[in-house]
Amino acid sequence: MTPMIDIVFQLLIFFLVTAQMAQQTRAQLDLPKERGEEEKERELAGLTINLLGDGSIVVDGKTVAPEALDRLVDEAVARVGGLESLKPLIRADRACDSARLNDLFNRLSARGLSAIRLATERSR
Amino acid sequence: MRFRRKAADRKPELNLASMIDATFLLLAYFIFTSGAGVNESKLSPNLRVQQGTDAKDDLEPQVVEVLRGESGAVVFRLGSVDHPDRRSLEAALRGLSVDRGLFVRVHKGVDVGSAAAVIQVGRDTGFEAVTYVPAN
């Protein structure tokens, strides 16, 4: 009986820890409930920008000012090796006012970016 | 006479089974945790959009305006017709040429979810090039 209890507790700890880790890797957002597109292969975004419901911008878990975003974009462009290679992913809260999203698009456009992806999630 | 071996002469017994158990559990743990933390940039699904302007071109652009109507509800305006829901918009888009692309002009005051819905409808109706145009 003892080994079985050992294994059960180990499994319990395992699932608790992994569930917690998976949650921490992304900002909690209520994304638009859309099917999205079928991609043949997943492309790395190079830069993921979270747009929260209140309009604040979060990148890599840190809230950034719009001005600071320009620097992050430039760094990402340099990292991936050119504007064409950078396809930023915007994770915007679906309740957020589009004016905020528009500002973000304009800002990215001013940096020379044109191919942008908008994250969605499938409704359950 | 019976001779007993001294306790010091006996080899200590090592229970390998529990050690193997622990090793395999650690192995499984690291395999699973390295895969569980999927980077947010790799999360699927998403919608590809181009960023652009609706500047006048040789071709008259096919523009869907996403804005709030007089009643305060979000409407999808194609030409001079306001579509109250995505089903109606989808039916209207099916009559357009997909080769010319689709422009989605999003006004302020509209929620992001509605803007994404129009992009999705554009994709579903076969438009390869869907361009997001900020209206403010």
mmCIF file of C-alpha atoms in Angstrom:
data_model
loop_
_atom_site.group_PDB
_atom_site.id
_atom_site.type_symbol
_atom_site.label_atom_id
_atom_site.label_comp_id
_atom_site.label_asym_id
_atom_site.label_seq_id
_atom_site.Cartn_x
_atom_site.Cartn_y
_atom_site.Cartn_z
ATOM 1 C CA MET A 1 0.000 0.000 0.000
ATOM 2 C CA THR A 2 2.817 2.395 0.859
ATOM 3 C CA PRO A 3 4.363 2.597 -2.657
ATOM 4 C CA MET A 4 0.946 3.266 -4.139
ATOM 5 C CA ILE A 5 0.338 6.152 -1.783
ATOM 6 C CA ASP A 6 3.831 7.431 -2.632
ATOM 7 C CA ILE A 7 3.053 7.426 -6.318
ATOM 8 C CA VAL A 8 -0.346 9.051 -5.849
ATOM 9 C CA PHE A 9 1.188 11.897 -3.863
ATOM 10 C CA GLN A 10 3.988 12.303 -6.386
ATOM 11 C CA LEU A 11 1.471 12.559 -9.201
ATOM 12 C CA LEU A 12 -0.577 15.054 -7.242
ATOM 13 C CA ILE A 13 2.456 17.270 -6.666
ATOM 14 C CA PHE A 14 3.496 16.886 -10.286
ATOM 15 C CA PHE A 15 0.167 18.088 -11.661
ATOM 16 C CA LEU A 16 -0.089 20.924 -9.160
ATOM 17 C CA VAL A 17 3.367 22.220 -10.047
ATOM 18 C CA THR A 18 3.037 21.876 -13.814
ATOM 19 C CA ALA A 19 -0.399 23.512 -13.868
ATOM 20 C CA GLN A 20 1.001 26.448 -11.937
ATOM 21 C CA MET A 21 3.984 26.785 -14.280
ATOM 22 C CA ALA A 22 1.847 26.758 -17.399
ATOM 23 C CA GLN A 23 -0.299 29.557 -15.979
ATOM 24 C CA GLN A 24 2.658 31.769 -15.153
ATOM 25 C CA THR A 25 4.099 31.765 -18.663
ATOM 26 C CA ARG A 26 1.421 34.050 -20.073
ATOM 27 C CA ALA A 27 -0.528 37.077 -19.011
ATOM 28 C CA GLN A 28 -4.115 36.416 -18.046
ATOM 29 C CA LEU A 29 -6.298 37.946 -20.714
ATOM 30 C CA ASP A 30 -9.757 37.407 -22.052
ATOM 31 C CA LEU A 31 -8.825 37.034 -25.706
ATOM 32 C CA PRO A 32 -11.304 37.374 -28.596
ATOM 33 C CA LYS A 33 -13.246 34.141 -28.938
ATOM 34 C CA GLU A 34 -12.424 33.293 -32.505
ATOM 35 C CA ARG A 35 -11.292 30.189 -34.304
ATOM 36 C CA GLY A 36 -8.217 31.849 -35.765
ATOM 37 C CA GLU A 37 -6.325 30.374 -38.667
ATOM 38 C CA GLU A 38 -4.827 27.009 -39.258
ATOM 39 C CA GLU A 39 -1.101 27.468 -39.486
ATOM 40 C CA LYS A 40 1.008 24.844 -41.170
ATOM 41 C CA GLU A 41 3.789 25.526 -38.735
ATOM 42 C CA ARG A 42 3.954 27.765 -35.750
ATOM 43 C CA GLU A 43 6.085 30.794 -36.259
ATOM 44 C CA LEU A 44 7.879 32.475 -33.452
ATOM 45 C CA ALA A 45 6.491 35.945 -32.952
ATOM 46 C CA GLY A 46 9.762 37.452 -31.816
ATOM 47 C CA LEU A 47 7.756 39.919 -29.786
ATOM 48 C CA THR A 48 4.549 39.351 -27.873
ATOM 49 C CA ILE A 49 2.634 42.382 -26.699
ATOM 50 C CA ASN A 50 -0.185 42.024 -24.196
ATOM 51 C CA LEU A 51 -2.823 44.721 -24.278
ATOM 52 C CA LEU A 52 -4.871 44.604 -21.107
ATOM 53 C CA GLY A 53 -8.462 45.689 -20.726
ATOM 54 C CA ASP A 54 -7.454 49.007 -19.179
ATOM 55 C CA GLY A 55 -5.164 49.760 -22.116
ATOM 56 C CA SER A 56 -1.882 49.071 -20.355
ATOM 57 C CA ILE A 57 0.808 47.276 -22.322
ATOM 58 C CA VAL A 58 2.617 44.287 -20.842
ATOM 59 C CA VAL A 59 5.673 42.705 -22.425
ATOM 60 C CA ASP A 60 7.456 39.768 -20.797
ATOM 61 C CA GLY A 61 5.443 40.242 -17.634
ATOM 62 C CA LYS A 62 6.358 43.896 -17.230
ATOM 63 C CA THR A 63 4.127 46.886 -17.810
ATOM 64 C CA VAL A 64 5.798 49.167 -20.301
ATOM 65 C CA ALA A 65 5.136 52.727 -21.397
ATOM 66 C CA PRO A 66 4.351 53.221 -25.085
ATOM 67 C CA GLU A 67 7.675 55.018 -25.518
ATOM 68 C CA ALA A 68 9.552 52.074 -24.024
ATOM 69 C CA LEU A 69 7.791 49.784 -26.475
ATOM 70 C CA ASP A 70 9.648 51.456 -29.354
ATOM 71 C CA ARG A 71 12.944 50.401 -27.830
ATOM 72 C CA LEU A 72 11.681 46.832 -27.327
ATOM 73 C CA VAL A 73 10.568 46.684 -30.954
ATOM 74 C CA ASP A 74 13.967 47.875 -32.148
ATOM 75 C CA GLU A 75 15.667 45.282 -29.978
ATOM 76 C CA ALA A 76 13.394 42.547 -31.303
ATOM 77 C CA VAL A 77 14.059 43.606 -34.899
ATOM 78 C CA ALA A 78 17.794 43.427 -34.265
ATOM 79 C CA ARG A 79 17.402 40.041 -32.554
ATOM 80 C CA VAL A 80 15.453 38.366 -35.370
ATOM 81 C CA GLY A 81 17.547 39.947 -38.094
ATOM 82 C CA GLY A 82 15.239 42.398 -39.844
ATOM 83 C CA LEU A 83 11.788 43.898 -40.077
ATOM 84 C CA GLU A 84 10.512 41.184 -42.400
ATOM 85 C CA SER A 85 11.301 38.464 -39.903
ATOM 86 C CA LEU A 86 9.504 40.093 -37.018
ATOM 87 C CA LYS A 87 5.823 39.241 -36.835
ATOM 88 C CA PRO A 88 4.636 40.582 -33.509
ATOM 89 C CA LEU A 89 1.786 38.879 -31.760
ATOM 90 C CA ILE A 90 -0.688 41.165 -30.058
ATOM 91 C CA ARG A 91 -2.673 39.559 -27.272
ATOM 92 C CA ALA A 92 -5.438 42.067 -26.698
ATOM 93 C CA ASP A 93 -8.245 41.756 -24.202
ATOM 94 C CA ARG A 94 -11.463 41.471 -26.169
ATOM 95 C CA ALA A 95 -13.187 44.053 -23.971
ATOM 96 C CA CYS A 96 -10.458 46.615 -24.581
ATOM 97 C CA ASP A 97 -11.394 49.713 -26.561
ATOM 98 C CA SER A 98 -10.129 49.518 -30.125
ATOM 99 C CA ALA A 99 -8.696 53.005 -29.746
ATOM 100 C CA ARG A 100 -5.942 51.436 -27.637
ATOM 101 C CA LEU A 101 -5.345 48.753 -30.214
ATOM 102 C CA ASN A 102 -5.300 51.385 -32.943
ATOM 103 C CA ASP A 103 -2.659 53.353 -31.043
ATOM 104 C CA LEU A 104 -0.597 50.214 -30.742
ATOM 105 C CA PHE A 105 -0.958 49.420 -34.449
ATOM 106 C CA ASN A 106 0.031 52.983 -35.356
ATOM 107 C CA ARG A 107 3.059 52.790 -33.103
ATOM 108 C CA LEU A 108 4.188 49.499 -34.626
ATOM 109 C CA SER A 109 3.532 50.839 -38.089
ATOM 110 C CA ALA A 110 5.713 53.854 -37.343
ATOM 111 C CA ARG A 111 8.555 51.433 -36.568
ATOM 112 C CA GLY A 112 8.111 49.884 -40.010
ATOM 113 C CA LEU A 113 6.182 46.763 -39.018
ATOM 114 C CA SER A 114 3.316 45.686 -41.220
ATOM 115 C CA ALA A 115 2.727 41.971 -40.593
ATOM 116 C CA ILE A 116 1.027 41.665 -37.252
ATOM 117 C CA ARG A 117 -0.896 38.839 -35.651
ATOM 118 C CA LEU A 118 -3.815 39.133 -33.301
ATOM 119 C CA ALA A 119 -4.134 36.338 -30.765
ATOM 120 C CA THR A 120 -7.469 34.625 -30.300
ATOM 121 C CA GLU A 121 -8.740 31.698 -28.312
ATOM 122 C CA ARG A 122 -11.244 29.084 -29.206
ATOM 123 C CA SER A 123 -14.412 29.171 -27.171
ATOM 124 C CA ARG A 124 -14.892 26.071 -25.051
ATOM 125 C CA MET B 1 29.956 -25.571 15.995
ATOM 126 C CA ARG B 2 28.095 -22.828 14.332
ATOM 127 C CA PHE B 3 30.003 -19.856 13.109
ATOM 128 C CA ARG B 4 28.232 -16.601 12.597
ATOM 129 C CA ARG B 5 29.514 -13.946 10.263
ATOM 130 C CA LYS B 6 30.297 -10.682 11.891
ATOM 131 C CA ALA B 7 27.938 -7.852 11.126
ATOM 132 C CA ALA B 8 30.785 -5.789 9.647
ATOM 133 C CA ASP B 9 31.502 -8.491 7.087
ATOM 134 C CA ARG B 10 28.010 -8.345 5.667
ATOM 135 C CA LYS B 11 27.524 -6.255 2.563
ATOM 136 C CA PRO B 12 24.921 -3.535 2.996
ATOM 137 C CA GLU B 13 21.806 -4.164 0.985
ATOM 138 C CA LEU B 14 20.867 -1.467 -1.432
ATOM 139 C CA ASN B 15 17.280 -1.380 -2.505
ATOM 140 C CA LEU B 16 17.538 -0.484 -6.188
ATOM 141 C CA ALA B 17 13.816 -0.519 -6.854
ATOM 142 C CA SER B 18 13.055 2.667 -4.929
ATOM 143 C CA MET B 19 16.049 4.448 -6.460
ATOM 144 C CA ILE B 20 14.880 3.573 -9.947
ATOM 145 C CA ASP B 21 11.387 4.764 -9.014
ATOM 146 C CA ALA B 22 12.715 8.119 -7.904
ATOM 147 C CA THR B 23 14.952 8.460 -10.983
ATOM 148 C CA PHE B 24 12.109 7.758 -13.365
ATOM 149 C CA LEU B 25 9.846 10.179 -11.559
ATOM 150 C CA LEU B 26 12.459 12.919 -11.803
ATOM 151 C CA LEU B 27 12.984 12.128 -15.473
ATOM 152 C CA ALA B 28 9.250 12.290 -16.155
ATOM 153 C CA TYR B 29 8.974 15.505 -14.160
ATOM 154 C CA PHE B 30 11.652 17.308 -16.171
ATOM 155 C CA ILE B 31 10.349 16.030 -19.493
ATOM 156 C CA PHE B 32 6.839 17.243 -18.750
ATOM 157 C CA THR B 33 7.738 20.562 -17.166
ATOM 158 C CA SER B 34 10.030 21.527 -20.035
ATOM 159 C CA GLY B 35 7.063 21.092 -22.387
ATOM 160 C CA ALA B 36 4.375 22.532 -20.135
ATOM 161 C CA GLY B 37 5.636 26.084 -20.161
ATOM 162 C CA VAL B 38 4.675 26.920 -23.711
ATOM 163 C CA ASN B 39 5.906 30.335 -24.640
ATOM 164 C CA GLU B 40 3.022 32.753 -25.135
ATOM 165 C CA SER B 41 4.333 33.728 -28.562
ATOM 166 C CA LYS B 42 3.835 30.136 -29.724
ATOM 167 C CA LEU B 43 0.268 29.924 -28.574
ATOM 168 C CA SER B 44 -2.210 29.214 -31.262
ATOM 169 C CA PRO B 45 -4.583 30.306 -32.698
ATOM 170 C CA ASN B 46 -4.145 33.784 -34.046
ATOM 171 C CA LEU B 47 -5.242 35.974 -36.933
ATOM 172 C CA ARG B 48 -2.773 37.427 -39.393
ATOM 173 C CA VAL B 49 -3.423 41.021 -40.350
ATOM 174 C CA GLN B 50 -1.547 43.573 -42.300
ATOM 175 C CA GLN B 51 -1.182 47.043 -41.041
ATOM 176 C CA GLY B 52 -1.963 49.758 -43.522
ATOM 177 C CA THR B 53 -3.934 52.749 -44.592
ATOM 178 C CA ASP B 54 -6.959 53.005 -46.805
ATOM 179 C CA ALA B 55 -5.353 55.617 -49.043
ATOM 180 C CA LYS B 56 -6.948 55.920 -52.443
ATOM 181 C CA ASP B 57 -5.558 53.482 -54.932
ATOM 182 C CA ASP B 58 -6.369 52.625 -58.510
ATOM 183 C CA LEU B 59 -8.777 50.032 -57.225
ATOM 184 C CA GLU B 60 -11.631 50.981 -54.975
ATOM 185 C CA PRO B 61 -10.831 49.244 -51.693
ATOM 186 C CA GLN B 62 -13.294 46.866 -50.119
ATOM 187 C CA VAL B 63 -13.680 48.360 -46.701
ATOM 188 C CA VAL B 64 -15.627 47.124 -43.725
ATOM 189 C CA GLU B 65 -16.084 49.827 -41.131
ATOM 190 C CA VAL B 66 -16.456 48.626 -37.561
ATOM 191 C CA LEU B 67 -18.192 51.288 -35.558
ATOM 192 C CA ARG B 68 -21.004 51.994 -33.160
ATOM 193 C CA GLY B 69 -24.328 52.674 -34.809
ATOM 194 C CA GLU B 70 -26.957 55.162 -33.750
ATOM 195 C CA SER B 71 -28.398 52.682 -31.274
ATOM 196 C CA GLY B 72 -25.007 52.295 -29.632
ATOM 197 C CA ALA B 73 -24.570 48.718 -30.818
ATOM 198 C CA VAL B 74 -21.584 47.692 -32.921
ATOM 199 C CA VAL B 75 -22.344 47.525 -36.637
ATOM 200 C CA PHE B 76 -20.296 46.355 -39.588
ATOM 201 C CA ARG B 77 -20.662 48.839 -42.420
ATOM 202 C CA LEU B 78 -19.929 47.614 -45.918
ATOM 203 C CA GLY B 79 -20.519 50.298 -48.488
ATOM 204 C CA SER B 80 -23.662 52.041 -47.321
ATOM 205 C CA VAL B 81 -25.187 49.009 -45.654
ATOM 206 C CA ASP B 82 -24.932 48.415 -41.917
ATOM 207 C CA HIS B 83 -24.762 44.766 -40.938
ATOM 208 C CA PRO B 84 -25.841 44.143 -37.360
ATOM 209 C CA ASP B 85 -24.219 40.749 -36.998
ATOM 210 C CA ARG B 86 -21.427 38.667 -38.434
ATOM 211 C CA ARG B 87 -23.708 36.278 -40.265
ATOM 212 C CA SER B 88 -25.169 39.094 -42.296
ATOM 213 C CA LEU B 89 -21.692 40.499 -42.961
ATOM 214 C CA GLU B 90 -20.403 37.103 -44.002
ATOM 215 C CA ALA B 91 -23.193 36.728 -46.552
ATOM 216 C CA ALA B 92 -22.364 40.162 -47.976
ATOM 217 C CA LEU B 93 -18.627 39.455 -48.151
ATOM 218 C CA ARG B 94 -19.205 36.260 -50.101
ATOM 219 C CA GLY B 95 -20.341 38.380 -53.015
ATOM 220 C CA LEU B 96 -17.052 40.295 -53.188
ATOM 221 C CA SER B 97 -13.852 39.526 -55.027
ATOM 222 C CA VAL B 98 -11.395 37.966 -52.613
ATOM 223 C CA ASP B 99 -8.425 38.816 -54.829
ATOM 224 C CA ARG B 100 -8.665 42.490 -54.026
ATOM 225 C CA GLY B 101 -8.249 41.983 -50.324
ATOM 226 C CA LEU B 102 -10.271 43.369 -47.483
ATOM 227 C CA PHE B 103 -9.718 46.455 -45.379
ATOM 228 C CA VAL B 104 -11.085 46.473 -41.859
ATOM 229 C CA ARG B 105 -11.369 50.007 -40.570
ATOM 230 C CA VAL B 106 -11.883 50.011 -36.840
ATOM 231 C CA HIS B 107 -13.227 53.068 -35.072
ATOM 232 C CA LYS B 108 -12.634 53.956 -31.470
ATOM 233 C CA GLY B 109 -15.323 52.972 -29.008
ATOM 234 C CA VAL B 110 -15.562 49.499 -30.473
ATOM 235 C CA ASP B 111 -14.323 46.525 -28.490
ATOM 236 C CA VAL B 112 -11.388 44.488 -29.742
ATOM 237 C CA GLY B 113 -13.573 41.378 -29.869
ATOM 238 C CA SER B 114 -15.765 42.911 -32.596
ATOM 239 C CA ALA B 115 -12.719 43.923 -34.630
ATOM 240 C CA ALA B 116 -11.334 40.397 -34.369
ATOM 241 C CA ALA B 117 -14.717 39.007 -35.428
ATOM 242 C CA VAL B 118 -14.602 40.958 -38.704
ATOM 243 C CA ILE B 119 -11.057 39.795 -39.409
ATOM 244 C CA GLN B 120 -12.161 36.225 -38.748
ATOM 245 C CA VAL B 121 -15.160 36.592 -41.070
ATOM 246 C CA GLY B 122 -12.839 38.007 -43.734
ATOM 247 C CA ARG B 123 -10.547 35.010 -43.402
ATOM 248 C CA ASP B 124 -13.445 32.571 -43.376
ATOM 249 C CA THR B 125 -14.833 34.009 -46.590
ATOM 250 C CA GLY B 126 -11.526 33.490 -48.358
ATOM 251 C CA PHE B 127 -9.751 36.830 -48.180
ATOM 252 C CA GLU B 128 -6.041 36.124 -48.014
ATOM 253 C CA ALA B 129 -5.074 39.740 -47.428
ATOM 254 C CA VAL B 130 -6.934 41.374 -44.572
ATOM 255 C CA THR B 131 -5.632 44.802 -43.660
ATOM 256 C CA TYR B 132 -6.337 46.419 -40.329
ATOM 257 C CA VAL B 133 -6.788 50.146 -40.624
ATOM 258 C CA PRO B 134 -6.903 52.208 -37.431
ATOM 259 C CA ALA B 135 -9.565 54.862 -37.855
ATOM 260 C CA ASN B 136 -8.452 57.386 -35.255
#
